[in-house]
Each structure stands twice: as structure tokens, then as C-alpha cells.
Amino acid sequence: MATTGRDQHWLERAVELATANVADGGGPFGAVLVRDDVEVARGQNRVTRDHDPTAHAEVVAIRSACAVLATHVLTGLTLYSSCEPCPLCLTASLWARLDRVVYAADRTDAAGAGFDDRVFYELLDQPRSTWPTPVERLEVVGHEAPFSAWLAHAARIRY
């Protein structure tokens, strides 16, 4: 999808949030979720401030938008981020079913400031046996029970 004239405006807003966040004790990342040229939610990196490794600007914005809109599906929204989303934020954006993700700085810019996510991008392409944190499957009796319960639950909300 081609960029719009308003993309510049919303990216500038995300960069403004990121810059202001540094002075407020957060990381240099900001994000804005927009629908029909209206800001629905925003987020700033709160990882160190809140002691939460998942409190990336994009994830904070997605959580906020979901609360505001009372839904887990954010179809129809565009995420504007001050920087290229890391694997965590990119995956959260995909799960949220966002229409678009538009970013300003890229992963090389982030690496230059000490936020090098390349190791995570590269790690996901490697065998799990080489990962620094073991991720292992151990089958237990009843491991399929949650999925059976889910499939049998008539009022389930599809992801």
C-alpha cells in the first residue's frame, strides 16, 4: 500500500512521543495507532521505567487501543512507530490484525543507539538447540485438554 500525505504527520507524532519519553525515564520509542486520521491510542517505551520487558511502545499502544475499542482485533488501524518494530512488536502487530505498520528509523538506526535486535531476527532462523535460552517441549498427560475445551466452548471468540 502506498504511503499517504498524513503518514508523515503521524510518524512525526510517534517520533515526538519517543523523544519526550526519554526525559520521562522511558526508552526512545513511541507509537501511535490511527483510524480514519484520528489517534485511537499511543504508546511509549516503558521497559525500564515499569520493569516490564514487554512494555515496548508498540505493545503499549496496541494494549491501549484494545482497551479503548473493547476488542482484540484492530483491523482498520495503522500503527505508526518511531522505529522499525522489533520481532516482539511486529508479531504483536500481526496478531492484532492491523492494516498497516509504518515506521521512521530502521533497525540499523536502533542498533547505533544500543538497541540491536538483529540477534533476535537471526535467532529465529536458527535451530532451537542453539538458542541461549532453552525452549523445549515436554509432553504431559492431558496436554491437549485446553484445546479440546476451547473447541467445545460454544461461546469462544475466534482469534
Coordinates of N, CA and C in Angstrom, one line a residue:
M1 N 0.8 -1.2 0.0 CA 0.0 0.0 0.0 C 0.9 1.2 0.0
A2 N 0.6 2.2 -0.8 CA 1.3 3.4 -0.9 C 1.1 4.3 0.4
T3 N 2.1 5.1 0.7 CA 2.0 6.0 1.8 C 1.1 7.1 1.5
T4 N 0.5 7.7 2.5 CA -0.4 8.8 2.3 C 0.3 10.1 2.8
G5 N -0.4 11.2 2.4 CA 0.1 12.5 2.9 C 0.1 12.7 4.4
R6 N -0.8 12.0 5.0 CA -0.9 12.0 6.5 C 0.1 11.1 7.2
D7 N 0.7 10.2 6.5 CA 1.7 9.3 7.1 C 2.9 10.1 7.8
Q8 N 3.3 11.1 7.1 CA 4.4 12.0 7.6 C 4.0 12.6 9.0
H9 N 2.8 13.1 9.0 CA 2.2 13.7 10.3 C 2.3 12.7 11.4
W10 N 1.7 11.5 11.2 CA 1.7 10.6 12.3 C 3.0 10.0 12.7
L11 N 3.9 9.9 11.7 CA 5.3 9.5 12.0 C 6.0 10.5 12.9
E12 N 5.8 11.8 12.6 CA 6.3 12.9 13.4 C 5.7 12.8 14.8
R13 N 4.5 12.5 14.9 CA 3.9 12.4 16.2 C 4.5 11.2 17.0
A14 N 4.8 10.1 16.4 CA 5.4 9.0 17.0 C 6.9 9.3 17.5
V15 N 7.6 10.1 16.6 CA 8.9 10.5 16.9 C 8.9 11.5 18.1
E16 N 7.9 12.4 18.1 CA 7.8 13.3 19.2 C 7.5 12.6 20.5
L17 N 6.7 11.6 20.5 CA 6.4 10.8 21.7 C 7.7 10.1 22.2
A18 N 8.4 9.6 21.3 CA 9.7 8.8 21.6 C 10.7 9.8 22.2
T19 N 10.9 10.9 21.7 CA 11.8 11.9 22.2 C 11.4 12.4 23.6
A20 N 10.2 12.7 23.8 CA 9.7 13.1 25.1 C 9.8 12.1 26.1
N21 N 9.7 10.8 25.7 CA 9.7 9.7 26.6 C 11.1 9.5 27.3
V22 N 12.1 9.9 26.6 CA 13.5 9.8 27.1 C 13.6 10.6 28.4
A23 N 13.1 11.8 28.4 CA 13.1 12.7 29.5 C 12.3 12.2 30.7
D24 N 11.3 11.4 30.3 CA 10.3 10.9 31.3 C 10.8 9.5 31.9
G25 N 12.0 9.1 31.6 CA 12.5 7.9 32.1 C 12.3 6.6 31.3
G26 N 11.8 6.8 30.1 CA 11.5 5.6 29.2 C 12.5 5.5 28.1
G27 N 12.3 4.5 27.3 CA 13.2 4.3 26.1 C 12.8 5.2 25.0
P28 N 13.7 5.3 24.0 CA 13.5 6.3 22.9 C 12.6 5.7 21.8
F29 N 11.4 5.3 22.1 CA 10.5 4.7 21.2 C 9.1 5.2 21.5
G30 N 8.4 5.5 20.4 CA 7.0 6.0 20.5 C 6.1 5.4 19.4
A31 N 4.8 5.2 19.6 CA 3.9 4.6 18.6 C 2.6 5.3 18.8
V32 N 1.9 5.3 17.6 CA 0.5 5.9 17.6 C -0.3 4.9 16.7
L33 N -1.5 4.6 17.2 CA -2.5 3.8 16.4 C -3.5 4.8 15.9
V34 N -3.8 4.7 14.6 CA -4.7 5.7 13.9 C -5.7 5.0 13.1
R35 N -7.0 5.5 13.2 CA -8.1 5.1 12.3 C -8.7 6.3 11.7
D36 N -8.9 6.3 10.4 CA -9.5 7.4 9.7 C -8.9 8.8 10.2
D37 N -7.6 8.8 10.2 CA -6.9 10.1 10.5 C -7.2 10.6 11.9
V38 N -7.5 9.7 12.9 CA -7.8 10.1 14.3 C -7.0 9.2 15.1
E39 N -6.2 9.7 16.1 CA -5.4 9.0 17.0 C -6.4 8.2 18.0
V40 N -6.2 6.9 17.9 CA -7.0 6.0 18.8 C -6.3 5.7 20.1
A41 N -5.0 5.5 20.0 CA -4.1 5.2 21.1 C -2.7 5.5 20.8
R42 N -1.9 5.6 21.9 CA -0.5 5.9 21.7 C 0.3 5.1 22.8
G43 N 1.5 4.9 22.5 CA 2.4 4.2 23.5 C 3.8 4.7 23.4
Q44 N 4.4 4.6 24.6 CA 5.8 5.0 24.7 C 6.5 3.8 25.4
N45 N 7.8 3.6 25.1 CA 8.5 2.5 25.7 C 8.6 2.7 27.2
R46 N 8.2 1.7 28.0 CA 8.2 1.8 29.4 C 8.9 0.6 30.0
V47 N 9.8 0.0 29.3 CA 10.5 -1.2 29.7 C 11.3 -1.0 31.0
T48 N 12.2 0.0 31.0 CA 13.0 0.2 32.3 C 12.2 0.9 33.3
R49 N 11.3 1.8 32.9 CA 10.5 2.6 33.9 C 9.6 1.7 34.7
D50 N 8.9 0.7 34.0 CA 7.9 -0.1 34.6 C 8.5 -1.5 34.9
H51 N 9.8 -1.7 34.6 CA 10.4 -3.1 34.9 C 9.6 -4.2 34.2
D52 N 9.3 -3.9 32.9 CA 8.4 -4.8 32.1 C 9.1 -5.0 30.7
P53 N 9.7 -6.1 30.4 CA 10.4 -6.3 29.1 C 9.5 -6.3 27.9
T54 N 8.1 -6.4 28.2 CA 7.2 -6.4 27.1 C 6.6 -5.0 26.8
A55 N 6.9 -4.0 27.6 CA 6.3 -2.7 27.6 C 7.0 -1.9 26.5
H56 N 7.1 -2.4 25.3 CA 7.6 -1.7 24.1 C 6.5 -0.7 23.7
A57 N 6.8 0.4 23.0 CA 5.9 1.4 22.6 C 4.7 0.8 21.8
E58 N 5.0 0.0 20.9 CA 4.0 -0.6 20.0 C 3.1 -1.5 20.8
V59 N 3.6 -2.3 21.7 CA 2.8 -3.2 22.5 C 1.9 -2.3 23.5
V60 N 2.5 -1.3 24.0 CA 1.7 -0.4 24.9 C 0.5 0.2 24.1
A61 N 0.8 0.7 22.9 CA -0.2 1.3 22.1 C -1.3 0.3 21.7
I62 N -0.9 -0.9 21.4 CA -1.9 -2.0 21.0 C -2.7 -2.3 22.2
R63 N -2.1 -2.5 23.4 CA -2.9 -2.7 24.6 C -3.9 -1.6 24.8
S64 N -3.5 -0.4 24.7 CA -4.4 0.8 24.9 C -5.5 0.8 23.9
A65 N -5.2 0.6 22.6 CA -6.2 0.6 21.6 C -7.3 -0.5 21.8
C66 N -6.8 -1.7 22.2 CA -7.7 -2.8 22.5 C -8.7 -2.4 23.7
A67 N -8.1 -1.8 24.7 CA -9.0 -1.3 25.8 C -10.0 -0.3 25.4
V68 N -9.5 0.7 24.6 CA -10.4 1.8 24.2 C -11.5 1.2 23.3
L69 N -11.2 0.3 22.4 CA -12.1 -0.2 21.4 C -12.8 -1.4 21.9
A70 N -12.4 -2.0 23.0 CA -13.0 -3.2 23.6 C -13.0 -4.3 22.6
T71 N -11.9 -4.6 22.0 CA -11.7 -5.7 21.1 C -10.2 -6.1 21.0
H72 N -10.0 -7.3 20.6 CA -8.6 -7.7 20.4 C -8.2 -7.7 18.9
V73 N -9.1 -7.3 18.1 CA -8.9 -7.2 16.6 C -8.9 -5.7 16.2
L74 N -7.7 -5.3 15.7 CA -7.5 -3.9 15.4 C -7.5 -3.7 13.9
T75 N -8.3 -4.4 13.2 CA -8.5 -4.2 11.7 C -9.0 -2.8 11.5
G76 N -8.4 -2.1 10.5 CA -8.8 -0.8 10.2 C -7.9 0.3 10.8
L77 N -6.9 -0.2 11.6 CA -6.0 0.8 12.2 C -4.6 0.7 11.6
T78 N -3.9 1.8 11.6 CA -2.5 1.8 11.2 C -1.6 2.1 12.4
L79 N -0.5 1.4 12.5 CA 0.4 1.7 13.6 C 1.6 2.5 13.0
Y80 N 1.8 3.6 13.6 CA 2.9 4.5 13.2 C 3.9 4.4 14.4
S81 N 5.2 4.0 14.0 CA 6.2 3.8 15.1 C 7.4 4.6 14.8
S82 N 8.0 5.1 15.8 CA 9.2 5.9 15.6 C 10.4 5.1 15.1
C83 N 10.3 3.8 15.2 CA 11.4 2.9 14.8 C 10.8 1.6 14.2
E84 N 11.5 1.0 13.4 CA 11.1 -0.4 12.9 C 10.8 -1.3 14.0
P85 N 9.6 -1.9 14.0 CA 9.3 -2.8 15.1 C 10.2 -4.0 15.3
C86 N 10.5 -4.3 16.5 CA 11.4 -5.5 16.8 C 10.5 -6.7 16.5
P87 N 11.0 -7.9 16.6 CA 10.2 -9.1 16.4 C 9.0 -9.2 17.3
L88 N 9.2 -8.8 18.6 CA 8.0 -8.8 19.5 C 6.9 -7.9 19.0
C89 N 7.3 -6.7 18.7 CA 6.2 -5.7 18.3 C 5.7 -6.1 16.9
L90 N 6.5 -6.6 16.0 CA 6.0 -7.0 14.7 C 5.0 -8.1 14.9
T91 N 5.3 -9.1 15.7 CA 4.4 -10.2 15.9 C 3.1 -9.7 16.6
A92 N 3.2 -8.8 17.5 CA 2.0 -8.3 18.2 C 1.1 -7.6 17.2
S93 N 1.8 -6.8 16.2 CA 1.0 -6.1 15.2 C 0.3 -7.1 14.3
L94 N 0.9 -8.2 14.0 CA 0.3 -9.2 13.1 C -0.9 -9.9 13.9
W95 N -0.7 -10.2 15.2 CA -1.8 -10.8 15.9 C -2.9 -9.9 16.1
A96 N -2.7 -8.6 16.2 CA -3.7 -7.6 16.3 C -4.5 -7.3 15.0
R97 N -4.0 -7.9 13.9 CA -4.6 -7.7 12.6 C -4.7 -6.3 12.1
L98 N -3.6 -5.5 12.4 CA -3.5 -4.2 12.0 C -3.5 -4.1 10.4
D99 N -4.0 -3.0 9.9 CA -4.0 -2.9 8.4 C -2.6 -2.6 7.9
R100 N -1.9 -1.8 8.6 CA -0.6 -1.3 8.2 C 0.3 -1.0 9.4
V101 N 1.6 -1.1 9.1 CA 2.7 -0.7 10.1 C 3.6 0.2 9.3
V102 N 3.8 1.5 9.8 CA 4.7 2.4 9.1 C 5.7 2.9 10.1
Y103 N 6.9 2.9 9.8 CA 7.9 3.3 10.8 C 8.9 4.3 10.2
A104 N 9.6 5.0 11.1 CA 10.6 6.1 10.7 C 12.0 5.5 10.7
A105 N 12.6 5.4 11.8 CA 14.0 4.9 11.9 C 14.0 3.4 11.6
D106 N 15.1 2.8 11.2 CA 15.1 1.4 11.0 C 16.0 0.7 12.0
R107 N 16.1 -0.6 11.9 CA 16.9 -1.4 12.9 C 18.3 -1.0 13.0
T108 N 18.9 -0.5 11.9 CA 20.3 -0.1 11.9 C 20.4 1.2 12.8
D109 N 19.5 2.1 12.6 CA 19.5 3.3 13.5 C 19.3 2.9 15.0
A110 N 18.5 1.9 15.3 CA 18.3 1.5 16.6 C 19.6 0.8 17.2
A111 N 20.2 0.0 16.3 CA 21.4 -0.6 16.8 C 22.5 0.4 17.1
G112 N 22.6 1.5 16.4 CA 23.5 2.5 16.6 C 23.3 3.2 18.0
A113 N 22.1 3.1 18.5 CA 21.8 3.7 19.8 C 21.8 2.6 20.9
G114 N 22.3 1.4 20.6 CA 22.4 0.4 21.6 C 21.2 -0.6 21.7
F115 N 20.3 -0.5 20.7 CA 19.1 -1.4 20.7 C 19.2 -2.3 19.5
D116 N 20.1 -3.3 19.6 CA 20.3 -4.1 18.4 C 19.5 -5.4 18.5
D117 N 18.4 -5.4 17.7 CA 17.5 -6.6 17.6 C 17.9 -7.6 16.6
R118 N 19.0 -7.4 15.9 CA 19.4 -8.3 14.8 C 19.6 -9.7 15.4
V119 N 20.1 -9.8 16.6 CA 20.3 -11.1 17.2 C 19.0 -11.9 17.3
F120 N 17.9 -11.2 17.5 CA 16.6 -11.9 17.7 C 16.1 -12.3 16.3
Y121 N 16.2 -11.4 15.3 CA 15.8 -11.8 13.9 C 16.6 -13.0 13.5
E122 N 17.9 -13.0 13.7 CA 18.7 -14.1 13.3 C 18.5 -15.4 14.1
L123 N 18.2 -15.2 15.4 CA 18.0 -16.4 16.2 C 16.8 -17.2 15.8
L124 N 15.7 -16.5 15.3 CA 14.5 -17.2 14.9 C 14.7 -18.1 13.7
D125 N 15.8 -17.9 13.0 CA 16.1 -18.7 11.8 C 17.0 -19.9 12.2
Q126 N 17.5 -20.0 13.4 CA 18.4 -21.0 13.8 C 17.7 -22.1 14.6
P127 N 18.3 -23.3 14.6 CA 17.7 -24.4 15.4 C 17.6 -24.0 16.8
R128 N 16.5 -24.4 17.4 CA 16.3 -24.1 18.9 C 17.4 -24.6 19.8
S129 N 18.1 -25.7 19.3 CA 19.2 -26.2 20.2 C 20.3 -25.3 20.3
T130 N 20.4 -24.2 19.5 CA 21.5 -23.3 19.5 C 21.1 -22.0 20.3
W131 N 19.8 -21.9 20.7 CA 19.4 -20.7 21.3 C 20.0 -20.5 22.7
P132 N 20.2 -19.3 23.2 CA 20.8 -19.0 24.5 C 19.8 -19.4 25.7
T133 N 18.5 -19.4 25.4 CA 17.6 -19.8 26.4 C 16.9 -21.1 25.9
P134 N 17.0 -22.2 26.6 CA 16.4 -23.4 26.1 C 14.9 -23.3 26.0
V135 N 14.4 -23.7 24.9 CA 12.9 -23.7 24.6 C 12.6 -25.2 24.2
E136 N 12.0 -25.9 25.2 CA 11.9 -27.3 25.0 C 10.4 -27.8 25.2
R137 N 10.0 -28.8 24.4 CA 8.7 -29.4 24.6 C 8.9 -30.6 25.5
L138 N 8.0 -30.7 26.5 CA 7.9 -31.9 27.3 C 6.4 -32.3 27.3
E139 N 6.1 -33.4 26.7 CA 4.7 -33.8 26.6 C 4.2 -34.3 28.0
V140 N 3.1 -33.9 28.4 CA 2.4 -34.3 29.7 C 1.1 -34.9 29.3
V141 N 0.6 -35.8 30.2 CA -0.7 -36.3 30.0 C -1.7 -35.2 30.1
G142 N -2.6 -35.1 29.1 CA -3.7 -34.1 29.1 C -3.2 -32.8 28.4
H143 N -2.1 -32.8 27.8 CA -1.6 -31.6 27.2 C -2.6 -31.0 26.1
E144 N -3.5 -31.8 25.6 CA -4.4 -31.3 24.6 C -5.7 -30.9 25.2
A145 N -5.9 -31.0 26.5 CA -7.2 -30.7 27.2 C -7.6 -29.2 27.0
P146 N -6.6 -28.2 27.1 CA -7.1 -26.9 26.9 C -7.6 -26.6 25.5
F147 N -7.0 -27.3 24.5 CA -7.5 -27.1 23.1 C -8.9 -27.8 22.9
S148 N -9.0 -28.9 23.5 CA -10.3 -29.6 23.4 C -11.4 -28.8 24.1
A149 N -11.1 -28.2 25.2 CA -12.1 -27.3 25.9 C -12.4 -26.1 25.1
W150 N -11.4 -25.6 24.4 CA -11.6 -24.4 23.6 C -12.5 -24.8 22.4
L151 N -12.3 -25.9 21.7 CA -13.1 -26.3 20.6 C -14.5 -26.6 21.0
A152 N -14.7 -27.1 22.2 CA -16.0 -27.4 22.7 C -16.8 -26.2 23.3
H153 N -16.1 -25.2 23.5 CA -16.7 -24.0 24.1 C -17.5 -23.2 23.0
A154 N -18.8 -23.3 23.1 CA -19.7 -22.7 22.1 C -19.6 -21.2 22.0
A155 N -19.2 -20.5 23.1 CA -19.1 -19.0 23.0 C -17.7 -18.5 22.8
R156 N -16.8 -19.3 22.3 CA -15.5 -18.9 22.1 C -15.4 -17.8 21.0
I157 N -14.5 -16.9 21.2 CA -14.3 -15.8 20.3 C -13.0 -16.1 19.5
R158 N -13.2 -16.2 18.2 CA -12.1 -16.6 17.3 C -11.0 -15.5 17.3
Y159 N -9.8 -16.0 17.3 CA -8.7 -15.0 17.2 C -8.6 -14.6 15.7

